Coordinates of C-alpha atoms in Angstrom, one line a residue:
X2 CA 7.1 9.1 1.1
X3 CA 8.9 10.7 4.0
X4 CA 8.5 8.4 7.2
X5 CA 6.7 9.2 10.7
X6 CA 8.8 7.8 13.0
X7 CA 7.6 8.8 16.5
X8 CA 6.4 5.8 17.5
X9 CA 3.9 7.5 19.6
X10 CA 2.7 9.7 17.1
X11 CA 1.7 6.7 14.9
X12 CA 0.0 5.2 17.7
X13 CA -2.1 8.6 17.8
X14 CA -2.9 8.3 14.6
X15 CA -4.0 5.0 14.3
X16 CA -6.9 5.4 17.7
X17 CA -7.9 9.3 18.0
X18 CA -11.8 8.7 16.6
X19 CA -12.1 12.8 16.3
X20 CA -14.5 14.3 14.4
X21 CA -13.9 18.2 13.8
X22 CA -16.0 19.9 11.1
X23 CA -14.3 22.6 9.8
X24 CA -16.7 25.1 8.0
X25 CA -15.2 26.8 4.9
X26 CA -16.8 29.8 3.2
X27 CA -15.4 28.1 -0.4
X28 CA -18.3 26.9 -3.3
X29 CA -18.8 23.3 -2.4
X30 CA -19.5 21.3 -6.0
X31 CA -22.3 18.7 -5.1
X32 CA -20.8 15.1 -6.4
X33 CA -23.5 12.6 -7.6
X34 CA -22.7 8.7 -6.3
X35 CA -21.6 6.5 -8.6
X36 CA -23.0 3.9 -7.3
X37 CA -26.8 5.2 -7.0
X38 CA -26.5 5.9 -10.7
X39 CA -26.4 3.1 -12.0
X40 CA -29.7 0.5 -12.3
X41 CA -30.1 -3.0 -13.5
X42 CA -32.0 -1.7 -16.5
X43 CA -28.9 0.7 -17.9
X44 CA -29.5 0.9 -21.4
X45 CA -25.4 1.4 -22.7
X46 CA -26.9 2.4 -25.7
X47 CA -29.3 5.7 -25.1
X48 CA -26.8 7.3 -26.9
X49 CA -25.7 6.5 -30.6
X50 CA -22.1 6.4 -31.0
X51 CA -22.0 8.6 -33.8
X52 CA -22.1 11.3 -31.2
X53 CA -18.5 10.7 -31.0
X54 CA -16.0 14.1 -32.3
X55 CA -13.4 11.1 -33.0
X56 CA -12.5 13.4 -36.8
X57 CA -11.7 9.6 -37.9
X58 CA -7.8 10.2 -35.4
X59 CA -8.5 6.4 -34.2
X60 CA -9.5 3.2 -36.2
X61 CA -11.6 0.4 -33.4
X62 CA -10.0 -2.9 -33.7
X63 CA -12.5 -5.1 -31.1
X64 CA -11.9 -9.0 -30.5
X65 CA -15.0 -10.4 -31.5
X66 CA -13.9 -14.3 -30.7
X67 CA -14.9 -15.2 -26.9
X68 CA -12.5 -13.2 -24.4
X69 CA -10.9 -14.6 -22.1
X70 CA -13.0 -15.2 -19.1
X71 CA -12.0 -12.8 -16.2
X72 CA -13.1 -14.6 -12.9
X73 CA -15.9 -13.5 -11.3
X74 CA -15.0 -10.3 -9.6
X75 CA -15.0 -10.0 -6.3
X76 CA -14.6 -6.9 -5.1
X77 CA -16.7 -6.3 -1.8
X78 CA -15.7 -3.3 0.3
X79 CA -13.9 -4.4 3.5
X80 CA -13.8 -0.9 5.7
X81 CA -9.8 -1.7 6.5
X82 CA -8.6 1.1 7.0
X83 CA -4.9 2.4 7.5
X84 CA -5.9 3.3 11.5
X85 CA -7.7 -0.3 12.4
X86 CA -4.9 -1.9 10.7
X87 CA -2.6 -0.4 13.0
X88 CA -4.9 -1.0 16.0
X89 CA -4.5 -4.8 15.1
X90 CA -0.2 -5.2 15.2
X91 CA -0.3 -2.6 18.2
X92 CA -2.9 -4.9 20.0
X93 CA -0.7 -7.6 19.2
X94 CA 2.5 -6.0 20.1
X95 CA 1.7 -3.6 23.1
X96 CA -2.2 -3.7 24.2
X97 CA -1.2 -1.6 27.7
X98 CA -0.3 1.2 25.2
X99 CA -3.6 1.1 23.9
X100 CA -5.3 3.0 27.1
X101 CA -2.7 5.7 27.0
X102 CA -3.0 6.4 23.4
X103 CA -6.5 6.9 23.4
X104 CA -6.5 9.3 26.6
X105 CA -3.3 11.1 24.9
X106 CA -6.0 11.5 21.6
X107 CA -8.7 12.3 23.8
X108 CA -7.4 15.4 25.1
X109 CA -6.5 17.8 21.9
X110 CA -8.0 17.3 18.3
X111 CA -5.6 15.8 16.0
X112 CA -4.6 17.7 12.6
X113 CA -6.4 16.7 9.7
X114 CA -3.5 15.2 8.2
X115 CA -3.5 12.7 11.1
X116 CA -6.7 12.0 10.7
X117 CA -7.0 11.9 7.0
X118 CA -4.2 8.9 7.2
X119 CA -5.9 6.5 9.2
X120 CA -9.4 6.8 7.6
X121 CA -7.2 5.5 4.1
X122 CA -8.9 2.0 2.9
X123 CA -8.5 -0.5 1.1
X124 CA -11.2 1.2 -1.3
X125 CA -10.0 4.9 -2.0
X126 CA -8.0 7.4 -0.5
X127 CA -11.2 9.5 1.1
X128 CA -14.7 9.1 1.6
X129 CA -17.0 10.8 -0.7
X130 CA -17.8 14.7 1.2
X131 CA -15.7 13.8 4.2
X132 CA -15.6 17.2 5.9
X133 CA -11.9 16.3 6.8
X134 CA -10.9 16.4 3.0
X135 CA -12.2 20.5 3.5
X136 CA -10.1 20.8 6.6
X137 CA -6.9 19.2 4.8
X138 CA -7.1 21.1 1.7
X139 CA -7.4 24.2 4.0
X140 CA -4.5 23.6 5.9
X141 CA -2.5 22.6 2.6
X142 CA -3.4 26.2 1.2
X143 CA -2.8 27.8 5.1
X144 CA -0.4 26.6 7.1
X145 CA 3.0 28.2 7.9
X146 CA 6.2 26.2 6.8
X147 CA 8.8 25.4 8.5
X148 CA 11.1 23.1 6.7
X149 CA 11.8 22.5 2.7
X150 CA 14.1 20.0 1.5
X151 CA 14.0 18.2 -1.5
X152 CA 12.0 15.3 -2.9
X153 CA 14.4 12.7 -4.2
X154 CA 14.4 10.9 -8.0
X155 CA 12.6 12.2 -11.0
X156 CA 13.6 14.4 -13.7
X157 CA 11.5 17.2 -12.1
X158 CA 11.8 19.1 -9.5
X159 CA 9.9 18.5 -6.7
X160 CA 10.1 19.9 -2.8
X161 CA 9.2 18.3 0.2
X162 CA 7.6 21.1 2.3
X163 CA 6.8 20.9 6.2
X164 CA 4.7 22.9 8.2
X165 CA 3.8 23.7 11.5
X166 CA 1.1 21.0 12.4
X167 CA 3.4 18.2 11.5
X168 CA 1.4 17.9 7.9
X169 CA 3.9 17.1 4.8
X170 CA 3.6 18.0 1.4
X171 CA 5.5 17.6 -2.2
X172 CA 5.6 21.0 -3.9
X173 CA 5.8 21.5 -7.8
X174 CA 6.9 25.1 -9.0
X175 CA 5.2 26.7 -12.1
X176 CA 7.0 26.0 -15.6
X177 CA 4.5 27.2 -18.4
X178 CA 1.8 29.8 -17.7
X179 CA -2.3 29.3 -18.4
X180 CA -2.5 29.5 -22.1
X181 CA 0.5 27.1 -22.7
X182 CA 0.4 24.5 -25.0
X183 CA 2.8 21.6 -25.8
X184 CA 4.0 22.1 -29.5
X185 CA 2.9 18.8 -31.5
X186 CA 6.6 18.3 -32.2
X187 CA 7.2 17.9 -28.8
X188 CA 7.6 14.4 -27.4
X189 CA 5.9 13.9 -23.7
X190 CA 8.7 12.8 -22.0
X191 CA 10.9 16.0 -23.1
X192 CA 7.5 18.5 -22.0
X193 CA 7.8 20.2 -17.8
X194 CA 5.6 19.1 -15.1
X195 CA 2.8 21.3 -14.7
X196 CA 1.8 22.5 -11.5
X197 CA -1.8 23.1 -12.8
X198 CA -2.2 19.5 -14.2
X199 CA -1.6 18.5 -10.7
X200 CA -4.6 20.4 -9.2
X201 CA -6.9 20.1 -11.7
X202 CA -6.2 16.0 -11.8
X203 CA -7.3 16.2 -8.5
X204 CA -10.4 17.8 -9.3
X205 CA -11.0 15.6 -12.0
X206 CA -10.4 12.6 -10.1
X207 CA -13.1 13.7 -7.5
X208 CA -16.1 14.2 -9.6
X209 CA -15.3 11.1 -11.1
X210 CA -15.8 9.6 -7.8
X211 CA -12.2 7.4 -7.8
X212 CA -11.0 9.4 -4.9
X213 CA -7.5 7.8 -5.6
X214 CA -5.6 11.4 -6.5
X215 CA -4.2 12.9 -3.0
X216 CA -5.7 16.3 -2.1
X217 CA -4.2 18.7 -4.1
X218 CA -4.3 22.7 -3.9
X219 CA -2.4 25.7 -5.3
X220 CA -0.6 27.7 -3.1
X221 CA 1.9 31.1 -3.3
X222 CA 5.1 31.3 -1.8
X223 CA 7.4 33.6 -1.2
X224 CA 10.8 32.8 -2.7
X225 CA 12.7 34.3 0.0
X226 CA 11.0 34.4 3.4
X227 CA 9.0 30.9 2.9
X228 CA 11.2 28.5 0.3
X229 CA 14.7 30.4 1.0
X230 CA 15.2 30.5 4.4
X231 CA 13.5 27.3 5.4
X232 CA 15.3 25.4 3.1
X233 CA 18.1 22.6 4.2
X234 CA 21.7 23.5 2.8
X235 CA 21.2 21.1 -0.3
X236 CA 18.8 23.0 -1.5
X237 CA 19.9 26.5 -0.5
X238 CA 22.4 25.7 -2.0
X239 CA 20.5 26.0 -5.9
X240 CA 19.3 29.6 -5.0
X241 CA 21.5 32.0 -7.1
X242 CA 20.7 36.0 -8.0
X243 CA 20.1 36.2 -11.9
X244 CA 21.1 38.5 -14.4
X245 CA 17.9 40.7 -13.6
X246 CA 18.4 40.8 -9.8
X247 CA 15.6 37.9 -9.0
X248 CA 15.9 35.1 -6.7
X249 CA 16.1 32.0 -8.8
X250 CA 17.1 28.5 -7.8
X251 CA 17.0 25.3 -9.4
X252 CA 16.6 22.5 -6.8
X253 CA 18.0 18.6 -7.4
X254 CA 16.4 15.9 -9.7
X255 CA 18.1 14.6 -12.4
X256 CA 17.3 16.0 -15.7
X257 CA 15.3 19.5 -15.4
X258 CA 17.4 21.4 -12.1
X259 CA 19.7 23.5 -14.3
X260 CA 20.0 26.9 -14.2
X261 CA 18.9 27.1 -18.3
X262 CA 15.6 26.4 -16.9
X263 CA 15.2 27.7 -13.2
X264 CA 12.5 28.8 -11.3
X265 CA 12.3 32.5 -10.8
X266 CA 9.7 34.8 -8.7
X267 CA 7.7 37.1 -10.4
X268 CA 7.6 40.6 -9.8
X269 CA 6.1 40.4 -6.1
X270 CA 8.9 37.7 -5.4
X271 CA 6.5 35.3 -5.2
X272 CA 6.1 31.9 -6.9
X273 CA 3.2 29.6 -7.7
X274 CA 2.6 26.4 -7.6
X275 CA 0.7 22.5 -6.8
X276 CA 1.6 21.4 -3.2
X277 CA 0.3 17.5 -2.9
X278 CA -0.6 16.1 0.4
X279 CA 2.2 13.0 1.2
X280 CA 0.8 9.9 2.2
X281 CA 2.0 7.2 4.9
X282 CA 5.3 6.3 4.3
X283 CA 6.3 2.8 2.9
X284 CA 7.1 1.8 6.2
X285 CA 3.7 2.1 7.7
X286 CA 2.1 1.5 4.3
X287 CA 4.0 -0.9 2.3
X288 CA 3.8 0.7 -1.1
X289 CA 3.5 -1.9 -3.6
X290 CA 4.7 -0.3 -7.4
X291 CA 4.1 -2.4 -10.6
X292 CA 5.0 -1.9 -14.0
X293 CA 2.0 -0.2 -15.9
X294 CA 0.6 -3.1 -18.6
X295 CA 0.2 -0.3 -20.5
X296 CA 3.1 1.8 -19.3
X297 CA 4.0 4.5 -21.8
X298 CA 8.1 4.2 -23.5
X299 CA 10.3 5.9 -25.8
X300 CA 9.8 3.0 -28.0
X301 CA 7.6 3.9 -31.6
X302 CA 5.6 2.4 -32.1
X303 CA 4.7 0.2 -28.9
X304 CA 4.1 -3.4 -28.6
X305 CA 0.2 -3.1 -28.2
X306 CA 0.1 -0.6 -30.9
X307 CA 1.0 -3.4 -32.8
X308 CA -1.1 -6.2 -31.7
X309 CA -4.9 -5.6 -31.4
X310 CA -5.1 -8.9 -29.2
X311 CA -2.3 -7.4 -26.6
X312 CA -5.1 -7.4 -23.3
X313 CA -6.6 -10.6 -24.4
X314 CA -3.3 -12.5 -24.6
X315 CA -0.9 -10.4 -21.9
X316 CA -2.8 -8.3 -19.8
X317 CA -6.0 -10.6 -18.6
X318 CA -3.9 -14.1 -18.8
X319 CA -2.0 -12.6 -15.6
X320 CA -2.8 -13.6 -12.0
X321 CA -3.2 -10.0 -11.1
X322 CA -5.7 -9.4 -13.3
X323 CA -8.0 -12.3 -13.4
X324 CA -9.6 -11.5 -10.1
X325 CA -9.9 -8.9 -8.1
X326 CA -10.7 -5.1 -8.9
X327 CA -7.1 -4.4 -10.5
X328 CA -8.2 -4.8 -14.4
X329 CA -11.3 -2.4 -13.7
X330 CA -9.4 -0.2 -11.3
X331 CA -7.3 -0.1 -14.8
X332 CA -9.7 1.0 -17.0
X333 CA -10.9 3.7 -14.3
X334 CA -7.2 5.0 -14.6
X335 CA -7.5 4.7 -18.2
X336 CA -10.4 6.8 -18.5
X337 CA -8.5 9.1 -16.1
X338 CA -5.6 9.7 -18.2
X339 CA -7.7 9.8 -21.6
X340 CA -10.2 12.6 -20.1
X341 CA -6.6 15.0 -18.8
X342 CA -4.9 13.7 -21.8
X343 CA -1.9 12.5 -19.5
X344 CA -0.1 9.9 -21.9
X345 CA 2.8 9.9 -19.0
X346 CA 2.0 6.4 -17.1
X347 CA 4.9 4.3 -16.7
X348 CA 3.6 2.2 -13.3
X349 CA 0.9 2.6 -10.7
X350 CA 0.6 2.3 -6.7
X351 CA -1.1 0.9 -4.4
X352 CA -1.0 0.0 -0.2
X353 CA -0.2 -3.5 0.0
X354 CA -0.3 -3.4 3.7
X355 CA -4.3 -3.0 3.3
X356 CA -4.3 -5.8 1.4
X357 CA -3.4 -7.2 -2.3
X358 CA -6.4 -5.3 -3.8
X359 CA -6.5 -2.2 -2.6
X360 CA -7.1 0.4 -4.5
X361 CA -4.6 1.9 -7.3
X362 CA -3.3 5.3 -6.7
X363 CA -3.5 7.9 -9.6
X364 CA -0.4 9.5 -9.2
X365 CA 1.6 12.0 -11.0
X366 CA -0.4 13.7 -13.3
X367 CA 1.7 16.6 -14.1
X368 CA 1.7 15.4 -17.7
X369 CA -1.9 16.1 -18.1
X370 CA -3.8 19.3 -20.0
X371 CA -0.8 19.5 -22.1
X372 CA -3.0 19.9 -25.4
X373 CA -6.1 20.7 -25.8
X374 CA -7.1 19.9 -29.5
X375 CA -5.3 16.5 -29.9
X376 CA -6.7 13.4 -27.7
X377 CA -3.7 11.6 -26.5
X378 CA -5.3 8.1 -28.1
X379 CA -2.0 6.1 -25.8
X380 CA -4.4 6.6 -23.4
X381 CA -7.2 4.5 -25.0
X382 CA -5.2 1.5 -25.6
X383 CA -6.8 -0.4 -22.5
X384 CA -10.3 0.8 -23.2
X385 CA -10.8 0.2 -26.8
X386 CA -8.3 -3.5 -26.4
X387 CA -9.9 -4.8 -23.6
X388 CA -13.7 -3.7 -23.8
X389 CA -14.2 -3.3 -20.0
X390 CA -15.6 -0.9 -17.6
X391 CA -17.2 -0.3 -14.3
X392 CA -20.6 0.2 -14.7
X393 CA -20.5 3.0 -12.4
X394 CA -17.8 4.3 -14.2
X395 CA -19.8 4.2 -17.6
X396 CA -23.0 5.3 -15.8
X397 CA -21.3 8.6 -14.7
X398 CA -19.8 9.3 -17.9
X399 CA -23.3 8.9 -19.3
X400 CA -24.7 11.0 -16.2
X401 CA -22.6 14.6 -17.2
X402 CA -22.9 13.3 -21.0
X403 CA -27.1 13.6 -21.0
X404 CA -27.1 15.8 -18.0
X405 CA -27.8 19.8 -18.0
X406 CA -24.6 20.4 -16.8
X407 CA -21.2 18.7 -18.4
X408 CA -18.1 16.7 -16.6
X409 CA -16.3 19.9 -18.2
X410 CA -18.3 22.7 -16.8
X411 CA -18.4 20.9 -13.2
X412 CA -14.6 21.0 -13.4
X413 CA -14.2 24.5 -14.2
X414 CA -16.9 25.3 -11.4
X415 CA -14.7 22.9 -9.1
X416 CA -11.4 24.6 -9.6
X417 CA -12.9 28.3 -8.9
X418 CA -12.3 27.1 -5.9
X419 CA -8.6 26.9 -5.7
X420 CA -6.5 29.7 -5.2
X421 CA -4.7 29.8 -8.8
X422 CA -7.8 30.5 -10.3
X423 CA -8.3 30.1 -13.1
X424 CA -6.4 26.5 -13.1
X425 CA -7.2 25.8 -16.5
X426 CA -7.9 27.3 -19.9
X427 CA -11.6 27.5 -20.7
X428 CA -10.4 25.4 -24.2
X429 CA -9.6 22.2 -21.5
X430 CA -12.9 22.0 -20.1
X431 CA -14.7 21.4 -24.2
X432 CA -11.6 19.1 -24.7
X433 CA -13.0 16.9 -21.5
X434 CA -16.5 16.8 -22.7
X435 CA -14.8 16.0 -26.1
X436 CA -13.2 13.0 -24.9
X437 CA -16.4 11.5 -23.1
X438 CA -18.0 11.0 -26.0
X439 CA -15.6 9.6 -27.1
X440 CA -14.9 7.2 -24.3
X441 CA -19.1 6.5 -24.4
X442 CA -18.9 5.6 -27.9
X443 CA -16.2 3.2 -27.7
X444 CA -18.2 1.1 -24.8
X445 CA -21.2 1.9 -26.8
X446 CA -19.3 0.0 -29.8
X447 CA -18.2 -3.0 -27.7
X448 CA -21.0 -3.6 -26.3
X449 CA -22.4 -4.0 -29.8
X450 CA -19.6 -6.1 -30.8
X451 CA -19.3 -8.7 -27.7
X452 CA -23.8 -8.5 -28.1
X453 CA -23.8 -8.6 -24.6
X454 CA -23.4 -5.5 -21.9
X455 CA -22.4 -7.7 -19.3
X456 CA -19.2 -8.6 -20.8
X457 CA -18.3 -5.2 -21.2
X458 CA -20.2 -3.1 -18.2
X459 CA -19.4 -4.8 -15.1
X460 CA -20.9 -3.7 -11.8
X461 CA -19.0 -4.1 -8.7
X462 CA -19.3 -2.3 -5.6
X463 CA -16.7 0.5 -6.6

């Protein structure tokens, strides 16, 4: 992530306390906690697994010997926070700064940016309904730019977009339009980023209540007076007039910026696209990245497609996952993927600075809502091998599954109020509801197997 190095600015960040509420006239969607849902006296069962549209696309292998005991989890929430962490090394290093700092904060609000940064913990990326999330996503979708350069590494192209109040963001340009669909011969890996995916991971993410997906919106530009002319030579360098007098370019990454696939305005000049909040750098942060247990290859078939024991004997025998919340944060990003039907997770993140176990990012998702009739079942590998989830997790998924109103039809309500509207395809939202069942009636089935819902439905305070 791109660095802030004022070294005032970060002291700003870390001690301005500023509350602004920002009211929006947008359609709020009312998130139920995940942690008020589920009681001691869950019954995982309420709902027969039959219920489950698998069409027979997935055979069950479960363990039934004892698993392998997972220590006893651990997992209380801490309230550090990227801002008191910084507090602590600049009390350390400088404490006269401290007086100045907070009578330079006290004096202007600070952008919501600034202030989403430092309330970042060790739990999630956001509070749940923290009125600063509204005032971020509305400066995301309003504020002027006045830089773009690109984002560095990746076979897609991304920009890295600044705008007036300091705020950064990492823009992906449309590819394929609503109605798109990945041909089943197509392999992943050799399919575009969609900018859609992006938003409507978000979304998902959200009324899931992981909070771990950065706010995400759509947002027009205009190809000429916004992207253009604020661009750095590198990448106004990639703009070229095509054959049918458009402005085209096709920015730097390493596989996909070539002018046999460009990106091109439409007929108002204008192009679409996701534009993703950036997070603290890895300089303030310290981004830890790990290889993905379950990280997707080219390989076919993959090494825990082949053994049915793969999480018993290689996933919870490691350090990192025999304590902690990382082998349940896992499943959570399981579920994730499975529900968006985003089979593209090579490694995950996470801020090592806030401490070992901090939360894991859910990042990239531009994969996701490729297909809407085929469940990408690479996704299931660590639900259905290693027979865990959060009990909140599961409670939730039982909560839109028996409720009035479904996980899918909350999404669609929940992206009317982006500007692409309509994000997704209505056939997305029946696909989601599709796939909880699903993911129900594999718990459902483990729980049956392991006779016990306590090795399988673990409560936690996440």
């Amino acid at each position: 992530m791109i660095g802030r190095n004022n070294k005032f600015s970060i002291i700003v960040i870390c001690h301005a306390l500023v509350t602004l509420l920002l009211l929006l006239n947008v359609t709020i969607v009312e998130l139920p906690n995940r942690r008020s849902i589920v009681t001691d006296g869950v019954d995982p069962l309420r709902t027969p697994s039959s219920r489950c549209s698998c069409n027979g696309a997935m055979s069950l292998h479960i363990e039934t010997g004892p698993p392998k005991a997972v220590e006893k989890v651990s997992t209380r929430r801490t309230n550090k926070t990227l801002g008191n962490l910084f507090r602590e090394v600049i009390e350390k290093e400088s404490p006269s700064m401290l007086k100045d700092a907070a009578s330079a904060s006290s004096s202007r609000s600070l952008p919501a940016w600034r202030r989403f940064e430092e309330r970042i913990s060790d739990a999630e990326l956001y509070e749940m309904n923290d009125p600063v999330v509204e005032e971020l996503l509305h400066d995301l979708r309003t504020q002027p730019i006045t830089a773009v350069g690109n984002w560095p590494g990746g076979f897609h192209l991304k920009l890295s977009i600044a705008f007036a109040n300091g705020m950064k963001a990492i823009f992906k340009p449309i590819r394929r339009d609503l109605d798109y669909e990945t041909p089943l011969e197509f392999h992943y890996f050799s399919e575009f980023d969609l900018h859609r995916a992006e938003v409507a991971a978000f979304h998902l993410d959200r009324l899931l209540g992981f909070r771990r997906v950065p706010p995400t919106v759509g947002r027009v530009f205009d190809v000429k007076e916004e992207l253009q002319q604020r661009s750095n030579a590198s990448i106004n360098a990639t703009f070229y007039t095509s054959s049918d007098g458009k402005l085209c370019f096709t920015g730097i990454c390493r596989m996909y910026c070539v002018k046999s696939s460009p990106v091109c305005p439409d007929t108002h000049g204008n192009v679409e696209g996701s534009l993703q909040i950036m997070l603290p750098s890895d300089d303030i942060a310290r981004w830890a990245t790990v290889k993905h247990p379950y990280g997707r290859t080219t390989l076919d078939p993959v090494k825990w497609e082949k053994d049915h024991s793969y999480c018993e004997k290689h996933v919870k025998t490691l350090p990192e996952y025999r304590q902690g919340r990382r082998l349940l944060d896992l499943m959570d990003m399981a579920v994730l993927d499975f529900l968006a039907g985003n089979s593209d997770r090579h490694h995950y993140d996470s801020f090592e600075k806030l401490t070992n176990s901090s939360f894991l990012m859910h990042l990239d998702n531009g994969k996701a809502f490729l297909r809407s009739q085929i469940d990408e079942l690479a996704c299931f590998y660590p639900i259905t091998q290693c027979c865990l989830l959060r009990a909140s997790t599961y409670g939730l998924l039982r909560h839109f599954d028996g409720g009035p109103v479904t996980l899918g039809q909350t999404l669609k309500t929940s992206l009317q109020t982006d500007a692409l509207r309509p994000v997704l395809a209505d056939k997305h939202f029946s696909a989601v509801d599709r796939r909880v069942r699903m993911v129900l009636a594999i718990m459902d089935e483990c729980v049956r197997v392991k006779g016990n819902s306590t090795l399988v439905l673990i409560a936690d305070d996440f």
